[in-house]
XYZ file of C-alpha atoms in Angstrom:
656
model
C 220.870 -65.019 302.376
C 220.524 -68.878 302.020
C 221.073 -69.337 298.318
C 218.794 -72.737 298.212
C 215.686 -70.739 299.511
C 215.837 -67.645 297.133
C 216.053 -67.435 293.338
C 218.285 -64.850 292.491
C 217.940 -65.268 288.921
C 214.249 -63.843 289.549
C 215.571 -60.587 290.273
C 218.454 -60.202 287.804
C 217.539 -61.722 284.712
C 213.811 -63.584 285.158
C 213.805 -67.014 286.480
C 213.582 -69.500 283.439
C 211.870 -71.921 285.357
C 208.961 -70.087 286.142
C 206.272 -72.033 288.237
C 208.304 -75.132 288.232
C 211.251 -73.340 289.943
C 211.469 -74.370 293.784
C 212.911 -71.363 295.295
C 211.234 -68.372 296.612
C 210.148 -65.569 294.319
C 208.624 -63.079 296.876
C 211.793 -60.778 296.380
C 212.445 -57.668 294.512
C 215.350 -55.611 293.466
C 215.031 -52.037 294.736
C 216.348 -49.016 292.686
C 218.816 -48.381 295.616
C 220.459 -51.795 294.815
C 219.394 -54.033 297.362
C 217.469 -57.154 297.364
C 214.653 -57.379 299.861
C 211.295 -59.472 300.999
C 208.519 -58.113 299.146
C 206.552 -57.901 302.413
C 209.327 -55.356 303.745
C 208.858 -53.037 300.669
C 206.829 -50.172 302.024
C 209.044 -49.528 305.246
C 212.229 -49.709 303.274
C 211.222 -47.210 300.671
C 210.244 -45.042 303.164
C 213.301 -45.289 305.442
C 216.471 -43.276 305.402
C 218.808 -46.354 304.286
C 216.914 -46.553 300.981
C 217.077 -42.609 300.129
C 220.832 -42.654 301.095
C 221.641 -45.394 298.836
C 219.671 -43.835 296.181
C 221.536 -40.987 296.715
C 224.759 -42.668 296.510
C 223.706 -44.717 293.468
C 222.864 -41.282 291.497
C 226.414 -39.809 292.116
C 227.149 -37.598 288.838
C 230.570 -38.332 289.093
C 229.938 -42.015 288.353
C 229.651 -43.285 284.916
C 226.397 -44.658 283.889
C 228.024 -47.708 282.088
C 230.443 -48.485 284.896
C 227.350 -48.010 287.511
C 225.362 -50.719 285.508
C 228.312 -53.219 285.038
C 229.071 -52.857 289.026
C 225.229 -53.669 289.531
C 225.351 -56.491 286.969
C 228.238 -58.026 288.615
C 226.955 -58.364 292.131
C 223.806 -57.279 293.627
C 223.814 -57.119 297.289
C 221.158 -59.229 299.401
C 219.688 -58.422 302.603
C 217.487 -61.377 303.279
C 217.304 -63.332 306.318
C 218.767 -66.867 306.081
C 216.209 -68.495 308.524
C 213.021 -68.059 306.401
C 211.308 -71.286 305.384
C 210.281 -71.987 301.926
C 206.399 -71.274 301.277
C 204.574 -73.248 298.926
C 205.325 -72.314 295.378
C 201.840 -70.830 294.619
C 202.486 -68.467 297.225
C 205.589 -67.087 295.755
C 203.947 -65.621 292.649
C 201.714 -63.246 294.326
C 201.730 -61.134 297.380
C 198.895 -59.437 299.205
C 199.352 -55.757 299.734
C 199.045 -54.728 303.313
C 197.861 -51.291 302.197
C 194.819 -51.863 299.871
C 194.200 -56.000 300.216
C 194.969 -56.610 296.660
C 196.981 -59.643 295.633
C 199.491 -58.181 293.417
C 201.995 -60.170 291.015
C 205.480 -59.941 292.431
C 206.896 -58.708 288.994
C 205.036 -55.625 289.475
C 204.557 -55.289 293.318
C 207.612 -52.622 293.753
C 205.788 -50.221 291.427
C 202.484 -51.153 293.198
C 203.801 -50.224 296.529
C 205.383 -47.149 295.076
C 202.080 -45.895 294.054
C 201.314 -46.357 297.658
C 203.913 -44.408 298.707
C 203.055 -41.496 296.124
C 199.537 -41.502 296.937
C 200.560 -41.011 300.985
C 202.841 -38.082 299.890
C 200.047 -36.428 297.856
C 197.316 -37.002 300.734
C 199.988 -35.343 303.242
C 200.353 -32.441 301.045
C 196.303 -32.175 300.435
C 196.022 -32.309 304.370
C 198.639 -29.462 304.698
C 196.855 -27.477 302.058
C 193.311 -27.870 303.824
C 194.968 -27.321 307.130
C 195.655 -23.575 306.246
C 191.950 -23.036 306.188
C 191.473 -23.643 309.946
C 191.180 -20.786 312.448
C 194.331 -20.877 314.348
C 196.450 -18.478 317.068
C 193.032 -17.249 318.267
C 192.239 -15.597 315.214
C 188.921 -16.689 313.507
C 187.580 -15.701 310.008
C 184.307 -15.803 308.669
C 183.277 -17.619 305.694
C 184.871 -20.962 307.236
C 182.793 -23.337 304.537
C 184.037 -20.580 301.423
C 182.538 -17.290 300.219
C 180.212 -18.032 297.351
C 178.631 -14.999 295.365
C 176.179 -17.417 293.650
C 174.724 -17.160 290.355
C 175.208 -13.441 289.470
C 173.658 -12.329 285.959
C 174.756 -8.528 286.101
C 178.044 -7.189 284.582
C 178.605 -4.642 287.508
C 181.191 -5.369 290.468
C 179.647 -7.076 293.460
C 181.068 -7.145 296.831
C 181.011 -9.142 299.961
C 182.442 -8.473 303.531
C 184.013 -10.957 305.843
C 185.530 -10.328 309.228
C 188.477 -11.081 311.039
C 188.291 -11.593 314.759
C 191.222 -11.703 317.159
C 189.870 -13.403 320.443
C 193.421 -14.148 322.370
C 196.350 -12.269 320.837
C 197.660 -8.877 319.000
C 198.328 -9.555 315.459
C 198.919 -7.940 312.396
C 197.756 -8.570 308.999
C 200.621 -8.947 306.876
C 199.338 -9.699 303.254
C 196.136 -10.064 301.848
C 195.879 -11.551 298.445
C 194.260 -13.796 296.066
C 196.124 -16.869 295.048
C 195.628 -16.012 291.102
C 197.838 -12.912 291.885
C 200.520 -14.759 293.757
C 200.811 -17.027 290.523
C 201.363 -13.908 288.356
C 197.701 -13.443 286.809
C 197.627 -9.652 287.559
C 195.862 -8.672 284.281
C 192.045 -8.410 284.635
C 191.844 -10.063 288.170
C 188.327 -12.150 289.060
C 188.268 -11.087 292.578
C 190.586 -8.608 294.790
C 190.789 -8.419 298.440
C 191.271 -5.174 300.663
C 191.339 -5.067 304.361
C 189.553 -1.928 305.466
C 191.006 0.225 308.304
C 193.743 2.466 309.108
C 196.436 0.138 309.954
C 197.066 -3.350 309.610
C 197.140 -4.327 313.338
C 194.272 -6.063 314.930
C 194.404 -5.988 318.935
C 193.239 -8.620 321.167
C 189.405 -8.496 321.113
C 189.182 -6.592 318.055
C 187.787 -6.871 314.705
C 188.621 -6.112 311.140
C 186.570 -6.064 308.004
C 187.851 -7.513 304.349
C 186.412 -6.404 301.342
C 186.077 -8.868 298.609
C 184.896 -7.562 294.968
C 183.866 -9.570 292.045
C 184.719 -8.434 288.458
C 182.660 -10.438 286.094
C 184.012 -10.348 282.884
C 182.539 -13.319 281.050
C 180.010 -16.342 281.440
C 181.125 -19.259 283.566
C 182.512 -20.426 287.157
C 185.194 -18.135 288.717
C 187.392 -19.749 291.521
C 190.027 -18.539 293.545
C 191.785 -18.592 297.005
C 192.052 -15.754 299.471
C 195.075 -15.775 301.470
C 195.460 -14.049 304.681
C 199.019 -13.998 306.271
C 199.178 -12.693 310.075
C 202.009 -12.133 312.557
C 201.630 -12.992 316.258
C 203.477 -10.329 318.059
C 203.644 -12.831 321.211
C 205.137 -15.645 319.298
C 207.098 -13.741 317.130
C 205.676 -16.148 314.373
C 203.811 -15.915 311.203
C 200.728 -17.957 310.020
C 198.215 -18.328 307.108
C 194.345 -18.861 306.988
C 192.698 -19.118 303.839
C 189.147 -19.253 302.291
C 187.942 -20.236 299.032
C 186.345 -17.891 296.947
C 183.549 -18.537 294.141
C 181.038 -17.138 291.479
C 179.103 -18.227 288.516
C 178.308 -15.808 285.960
C 175.306 -16.156 283.639
C 171.675 -16.663 283.478
C 170.100 -18.309 286.635
C 167.683 -19.964 284.685
C 170.405 -21.385 282.494
C 172.548 -22.328 285.360
C 169.378 -24.424 287.194
C 168.787 -26.286 283.726
C 172.259 -27.246 282.962
C 173.195 -27.917 286.382
C 174.422 -31.697 287.290
C 171.257 -34.044 288.362
C 173.545 -35.783 290.773
C 177.312 -35.679 292.051
C 179.771 -36.623 289.881
C 181.705 -39.908 290.710
C 184.845 -40.688 288.991
C 185.179 -43.844 286.995
C 187.028 -46.563 289.165
C 190.009 -47.832 287.368
C 190.390 -51.303 287.326
C 193.141 -53.180 285.471
C 193.857 -56.901 285.234
C 196.857 -58.556 284.392
C 196.614 -60.087 281.026
C 197.889 -63.695 282.268
C 195.717 -66.959 282.525
C 194.243 -69.497 280.526
C 191.692 -67.875 277.640
C 188.690 -69.688 276.392
C 188.258 -68.892 273.006
C 184.667 -68.234 271.449
C 183.523 -68.463 267.935
C 182.719 -65.789 264.805
C 179.459 -64.275 264.962
C 177.039 -66.397 262.920
C 175.666 -63.630 261.067
C 179.031 -63.313 259.165
C 179.135 -64.815 256.014
C 182.185 -67.034 255.719
C 185.229 -65.425 253.856
C 187.907 -67.484 251.975
C 191.200 -65.718 252.671
C 194.144 -66.740 250.262
C 196.466 -64.882 252.047
C 197.318 -65.305 255.819
C 197.378 -62.352 258.118
C 200.415 -62.385 260.475
C 200.200 -61.779 263.932
C 203.068 -58.792 264.184
C 202.879 -58.865 268.130
C 204.916 -56.009 269.959
C 208.202 -57.432 271.795
C 207.378 -58.266 274.933
C 210.994 -56.524 276.098
C 210.585 -53.545 274.000
C 207.285 -52.594 275.469
C 207.908 -53.436 279.012
C 210.878 -50.835 278.685
C 208.873 -48.122 277.584
C 205.341 -48.824 279.286
C 206.856 -51.195 282.336
C 206.082 -50.213 285.880
C 208.329 -47.626 287.411
C 209.788 -46.742 283.649
C 210.442 -42.673 283.553
C 209.813 -40.552 280.460
C 213.403 -40.650 279.979
C 213.960 -44.068 280.144
C 211.267 -44.972 277.773
C 212.489 -42.327 275.326
C 216.038 -44.027 275.621
C 214.775 -47.495 275.107
C 212.755 -45.821 271.593
C 215.544 -44.494 270.501
C 217.500 -47.785 270.740
C 215.057 -49.930 269.233
C 214.315 -47.602 266.239
C 216.691 -47.839 263.126
C 219.558 -45.038 263.104
C 218.297 -43.474 259.628
C 215.313 -43.083 257.988
C 215.637 -44.446 254.410
C 213.437 -46.358 252.033
C 215.353 -49.448 253.388
C 214.210 -48.863 257.000
C 210.834 -47.278 256.414
C 209.158 -50.109 257.370
C 210.711 -50.812 260.558
C 210.738 -47.329 261.452
C 206.983 -46.850 261.475
C 206.541 -50.472 263.037
C 208.017 -49.517 266.204
C 206.073 -46.592 266.481
C 202.839 -48.431 266.114
C 203.875 -50.755 268.429
C 204.015 -47.829 270.814
C 200.855 -46.531 269.378
C 198.684 -49.970 269.900
C 200.100 -50.223 273.375
C 198.800 -46.952 274.425
C 195.572 -47.354 272.988
C 195.203 -50.804 274.675
C 196.280 -48.838 278.278
C 193.501 -46.539 277.461
C 190.992 -49.501 276.987
C 192.257 -50.844 280.319
C 190.370 -47.825 282.028
C 187.065 -49.025 280.771
C 187.491 -52.447 282.447
C 184.482 -53.544 284.844
C 184.243 -55.424 287.979
C 181.642 -56.927 289.993
C 178.939 -56.881 286.841
C 176.531 -59.421 286.175
C 175.807 -61.255 282.478
C 171.859 -61.553 281.955
C 171.176 -64.894 279.742
C 169.624 -64.269 276.325
C 170.297 -68.206 275.367
C 172.592 -68.860 273.454
C 173.969 -65.485 274.114
C 174.543 -62.859 277.561
C 173.755 -59.755 277.642
C 176.510 -57.232 278.923
C 175.350 -53.662 280.221
C 178.157 -51.048 279.342
C 177.731 -47.522 280.497
C 178.994 -45.049 277.775
C 178.399 -47.130 274.823
C 176.174 -44.834 273.399
C 179.327 -42.157 273.446
C 181.492 -44.614 272.145
C 183.084 -44.889 275.455
C 184.436 -47.483 274.875
C 183.910 -48.359 271.290
C 182.614 -51.722 270.633
C 182.040 -53.263 267.170
C 180.522 -56.523 265.952
C 183.219 -59.210 265.875
C 185.178 -57.524 268.860
C 186.356 -59.834 271.970
C 185.109 -59.203 275.797
C 186.884 -61.271 278.348
C 185.242 -62.236 281.456
C 186.429 -63.757 284.659
C 184.804 -64.753 288.144
C 185.081 -61.711 290.765
C 187.058 -62.341 293.635
C 189.971 -64.570 292.522
C 192.902 -64.492 294.627
C 195.083 -67.121 293.292
C 197.986 -67.307 290.824
C 197.206 -64.971 288.181
C 198.800 -67.467 285.644
C 195.801 -69.899 286.488
C 193.298 -67.808 286.226
C 190.277 -68.721 283.809
C 189.001 -65.720 281.245
C 186.197 -66.587 279.019
C 186.343 -64.676 275.628
C 182.995 -63.314 274.424
C 182.460 -62.285 270.832
C 180.311 -59.541 270.222
C 177.780 -60.669 268.255
C 175.179 -57.512 268.303
C 175.757 -53.800 269.769
C 172.699 -51.704 271.097
C 172.626 -48.695 272.471
C 173.482 -49.450 276.315
C 174.578 -52.948 276.131
C 176.288 -55.722 274.269
C 175.175 -59.281 273.370
C 177.915 -61.923 273.847
C 178.518 -65.198 272.604
C 180.918 -67.716 274.488
C 182.229 -70.987 273.881
C 180.505 -74.239 274.802
C 182.432 -74.430 278.410
C 180.888 -71.301 279.491
C 177.780 -71.184 282.194
C 176.556 -69.175 284.596
C 173.447 -68.560 287.173
C 171.685 -65.469 288.620
C 173.423 -63.351 290.697
C 177.207 -64.394 289.707
C 179.369 -61.458 289.409
C 182.517 -61.237 286.900
C 185.549 -59.306 285.985
C 185.367 -57.799 282.592
C 188.142 -56.493 280.250
C 187.829 -55.149 277.026
C 189.865 -56.786 274.408
C 191.951 -54.075 271.644
C 190.810 -54.889 268.121
C 194.376 -55.357 266.638
C 193.123 -55.996 262.995
C 194.019 -52.528 261.890
C 197.354 -52.433 263.476
C 198.226 -56.029 262.063
C 197.140 -54.718 258.576
C 199.249 -51.781 259.152
C 202.078 -53.647 259.907
C 201.826 -56.251 257.146
C 202.149 -53.602 254.595
C 205.219 -52.043 256.563
C 206.783 -55.646 256.389
C 206.095 -56.123 252.711
C 209.306 -55.839 250.338
C 207.341 -53.846 248.033
C 208.949 -50.320 248.880
C 209.923 -48.273 245.701
C 211.373 -44.817 246.354
C 209.175 -43.119 243.776
C 206.329 -44.154 246.486
C 208.240 -43.540 249.776
C 210.956 -40.785 248.906
C 210.348 -39.313 245.497
C 212.968 -36.694 244.340
C 213.914 -35.048 241.252
C 215.184 -38.036 239.155
C 211.719 -39.674 239.323
C 210.512 -36.705 237.530
C 213.021 -36.182 234.744
C 211.276 -35.541 231.184
C 208.135 -34.845 232.677
C 206.472 -31.732 231.071
C 203.239 -29.697 231.833
C 200.068 -30.570 229.878
C 199.706 -28.772 226.417
C 196.662 -26.870 225.935
C 195.635 -29.301 223.380
C 195.598 -32.108 226.078
C 192.838 -30.222 228.192
C 190.726 -29.262 225.113
C 190.537 -33.084 224.194
C 188.603 -33.800 227.815
C 184.940 -33.816 227.597
C 184.066 -33.077 231.217
C 181.300 -34.871 232.803
C 180.822 -32.210 235.321
C 180.203 -29.249 233.502
C 180.926 -26.223 236.277
C 184.616 -28.233 236.452
C 185.047 -27.451 232.905
C 185.045 -23.826 233.824
C 188.028 -24.241 236.182
C 191.645 -24.305 234.580
C 193.206 -25.388 237.150
C 190.616 -28.477 237.852
C 190.963 -29.167 234.228
C 194.846 -29.206 234.085
C 194.909 -31.474 236.921
C 192.456 -34.113 235.090
C 194.557 -33.836 231.917
C 197.921 -34.442 234.240
C 196.488 -37.515 235.837
C 195.100 -38.791 232.276
C 198.711 -38.627 230.761
C 200.493 -39.998 233.853
C 203.243 -42.440 232.494
C 203.400 -45.979 234.102
C 205.610 -46.093 236.985
C 205.326 -42.302 237.758
C 205.143 -40.768 241.230
C 202.104 -40.110 243.169
C 200.037 -37.336 241.790
C 198.783 -35.105 245.075
C 195.750 -32.875 244.704
C 195.868 -30.593 247.708
C 194.178 -27.647 248.633
C 191.781 -26.146 251.629
C 188.314 -27.575 252.213
C 185.748 -27.015 249.673
C 188.287 -26.343 246.721
C 187.038 -28.988 244.656
C 189.501 -31.992 245.164
C 187.169 -34.612 245.496
C 185.398 -33.517 242.381
C 188.691 -33.742 240.401
C 189.476 -36.891 241.463
C 186.346 -38.205 240.646
C 186.223 -36.656 237.286
C 189.857 -38.161 236.440
C 188.463 -41.426 237.387
C 185.499 -41.170 234.968
C 188.057 -40.058 232.086
C 190.464 -42.976 232.951
C 187.627 -45.515 232.761
C 186.598 -43.913 229.456
C 189.909 -43.905 227.974
C 190.143 -48.053 227.908
C 188.109 -51.109 228.861
C 191.051 -52.351 230.470
C 191.027 -49.774 233.288
C 190.381 -50.774 237.167
C 190.314 -48.505 240.039
C 190.750 -49.044 243.478
C 189.396 -46.068 245.190
C 190.248 -45.409 248.752
C 189.406 -42.732 251.363
C 190.206 -42.460 255.048
C 186.871 -42.804 256.482
C 183.486 -44.340 255.527
C 181.721 -41.030 255.062
C 184.108 -39.980 252.337
C 184.493 -43.100 250.524
C 180.499 -43.401 250.470
C 180.861 -39.793 248.728
C 182.924 -41.081 246.170
C 180.058 -43.950 245.307
C 177.279 -41.358 245.209
C 179.157 -39.169 242.668
C 180.339 -42.648 240.515
C 177.287 -44.899 241.033
C 174.558 -42.921 238.953
C 176.902 -42.637 235.731
C 178.522 -46.154 236.018
C 175.648 -48.499 237.628
C 175.847 -50.940 240.370
C 177.070 -53.753 238.238
C 180.786 -51.515 237.831
C 181.084 -49.859 240.917
C 181.209 -52.031 244.321
C 181.108 -50.502 247.848
C 183.402 -52.469 249.820
C 182.690 -52.526 253.736
C 184.197 -54.089 256.563
C 182.014 -56.940 258.122
C 181.515 -54.990 261.515
C 180.109 -51.961 259.807
C 176.476 -51.266 260.985
C 173.910 -51.490 257.884
C 172.186 -48.797 259.306
C 175.193 -46.058 258.894
C 174.785 -46.824 255.280
C 171.942 -44.953 252.997
C 169.569 -46.823 251.388
C 170.545 -45.127 248.015
C 174.059 -46.632 248.437
C 172.976 -50.587 249.555
C 172.583 -51.602 245.724
C 176.322 -51.234 245.406
C 177.195 -53.571 248.419
C 177.375 -56.732 249.359
C 174.550 -57.662 251.890
C 173.912 -61.072 252.968
C 170.471 -62.468 254.663
C 171.345 -61.698 258.140
C 171.544 -57.772 257.092
C 175.079 -57.732 257.360
C 177.967 -56.873 254.932
C 179.867 -59.781 253.528
C 182.991 -59.930 251.137
C 182.677 -60.992 247.544
C 184.286 -63.858 245.865
C 187.618 -63.028 243.916
C 185.762 -63.590 240.707
C 182.902 -61.133 241.626
C 185.185 -58.581 242.809
C 187.173 -58.810 239.328
C 184.200 -58.172 237.361
C 183.845 -54.569 238.901
C 185.572 -51.625 237.133
C 185.784 -49.596 240.396
C 186.150 -50.673 243.799
C 185.606 -48.108 246.914
C 186.805 -48.824 250.201
C 188.502 -46.953 253.163
C 192.172 -47.325 253.531
C 191.681 -49.768 256.444
C 189.907 -52.293 253.905
C 192.032 -51.660 250.794
C 194.139 -54.593 251.484
C 191.079 -57.099 251.389
C 191.618 -57.486 247.647
C 194.742 -58.734 248.177
C 194.095 -61.097 250.979
C 191.154 -62.587 248.801
C 193.711 -63.578 246.120
C 193.783 -60.952 243.897
C 197.210 -60.229 242.572
C 199.386 -56.698 242.674
C 198.616 -54.954 239.696
C 195.268 -56.031 239.440
C 194.002 -52.698 239.232
C 195.666 -50.218 236.753
C 194.606 -47.140 238.730
C 194.435 -45.988 242.023
C 192.891 -42.831 243.821
C 192.762 -41.642 247.462
C 190.916 -38.639 248.824
C 191.128 -36.735 251.794
C 194.919 -38.108 252.840
C 195.415 -35.310 255.428
C 192.998 -36.819 257.615
C 194.602 -40.156 257.686
C 197.986 -41.382 259.226
C 200.815 -42.359 256.941
C 200.662 -45.979 257.680
C 197.069 -46.195 257.204
C 197.140 -44.804 253.624
C 200.098 -47.007 252.767
C 197.552 -50.145 253.126
C 196.292 -49.066 249.448
C 199.380 -48.198 247.762
C 201.560 -51.248 248.633
C 198.679 -53.886 248.473
């Protein structure tokens, strides 16, 4: 190999020169240890040499550390010496000979491996399909399948098919349904029986097979009939299969519910997150907020994400990478780092799932100064798009260097039932008929807020890991304490457990452990917490409460219960800017901050301080701190429905 032609650093540790490197990058390091040209990857992966070397490298007697050390010390190369250098742009992408796509060299190995796996799956599928062919002079009726149709009765139903032997003497060795071979012998849906005195079929003879359907419940039944024959002349066995199906239920209902058109699976289109991004502006319908505390990015480490979700990473390697990144112990000092790793993993998984909704060859319709993008499945939240989210578009058919591709970032200004309205930067323009590739960008704001909490140095053990020492000296409330309470909710006053809970909350000392109210649905947890909040507000004019709930519906319920008593001047419903106004009932709007564009807005710090109760979701609970209200600005905190939220999500309200 000519060292002046190929960049070995590219396959060893990554080339630090990037596009400025004058050496070729169209090479890859195979799992068997060889360095080869990308263009020869597919033949190599299917060859004997690759399998032999791979088997040798997987010798269980060779220690993993020794194997890795040997691999790092010297990587064998089998590149030709006489290949001339090519232009630099050509060395970063390679056109796949199988699908014709231009693929970045960094993932080309995994891309080709997918073609190899798909080819193997196709070969297996062809072999399975071939079992349905008549062969060796034996024909079985029902070549297109045995269909019982829509059957409304619960009585067994029978269908006969026929085996004909035109050229040879054969014997039927086995007749069975595939489900019985898989162990599903109890309550079979179908059975098959060869009729006749013996299992031999002479040349020119015929034999009937009785297939019986046993309806058990409404639904679609499917199985495969397997007929195994023995050829006396050739002394060999062979198999012929037939698919069997039935639909049990009302014929009329079946006609009403059947698909109007054949199902077509969504085509998965993935675009590499590379290239120049042209930014957009925030929706003009939003009121500008003054944030005093800047929210950091908290981006996931690139090497960690590649080691878990990178191409060719198997579950075993991914798990090892996760364990290596996580703290060895779970304590109050490692609590944040522990959950940050889990958050990065979840975030990347959600981002990969969002990639499944990427679009290609779509058109943007002008709605000056915005553009309309049609998104199928938007009404079902597939994908979920909110006002303020980002969607990136790029011209379809780009085949150059992925790092040089331009993506225009559009900000979602309106979300309708079947389309979204996007606003792009001043550089963006298009004309009728222009096609674009589209990718949806994950809204990282919820994850950034959770990371911000986990990176916070406020991690008292009484919150995270309370133990017996934190409740030393605590006593059960007395009957006198309970009798002093005059409940707002009269039915609650008749329940001893709920009244004791309210009294216990009222008599909690500063710095106590979190007070948890638990119980099955419908047992009065929310009513009890609301009553405790009312009693706290009556106990002192200095009490301020930040009430949090895992979702908007639960937060709205708290406002409905407290609002009539306190009034709109004392209780405030804090909503995210992206929440739709029509999701909020008219009875709740007096408690919200709504701008002239009929969108939710954030109040000023002075306005927020005037309220005695602020109700929000756990996600928005950190907004007061971001606006500039310092910690301990509220004397009490209440959070309902914690069982339906994740730990990092509920911590935002406590830590902030």
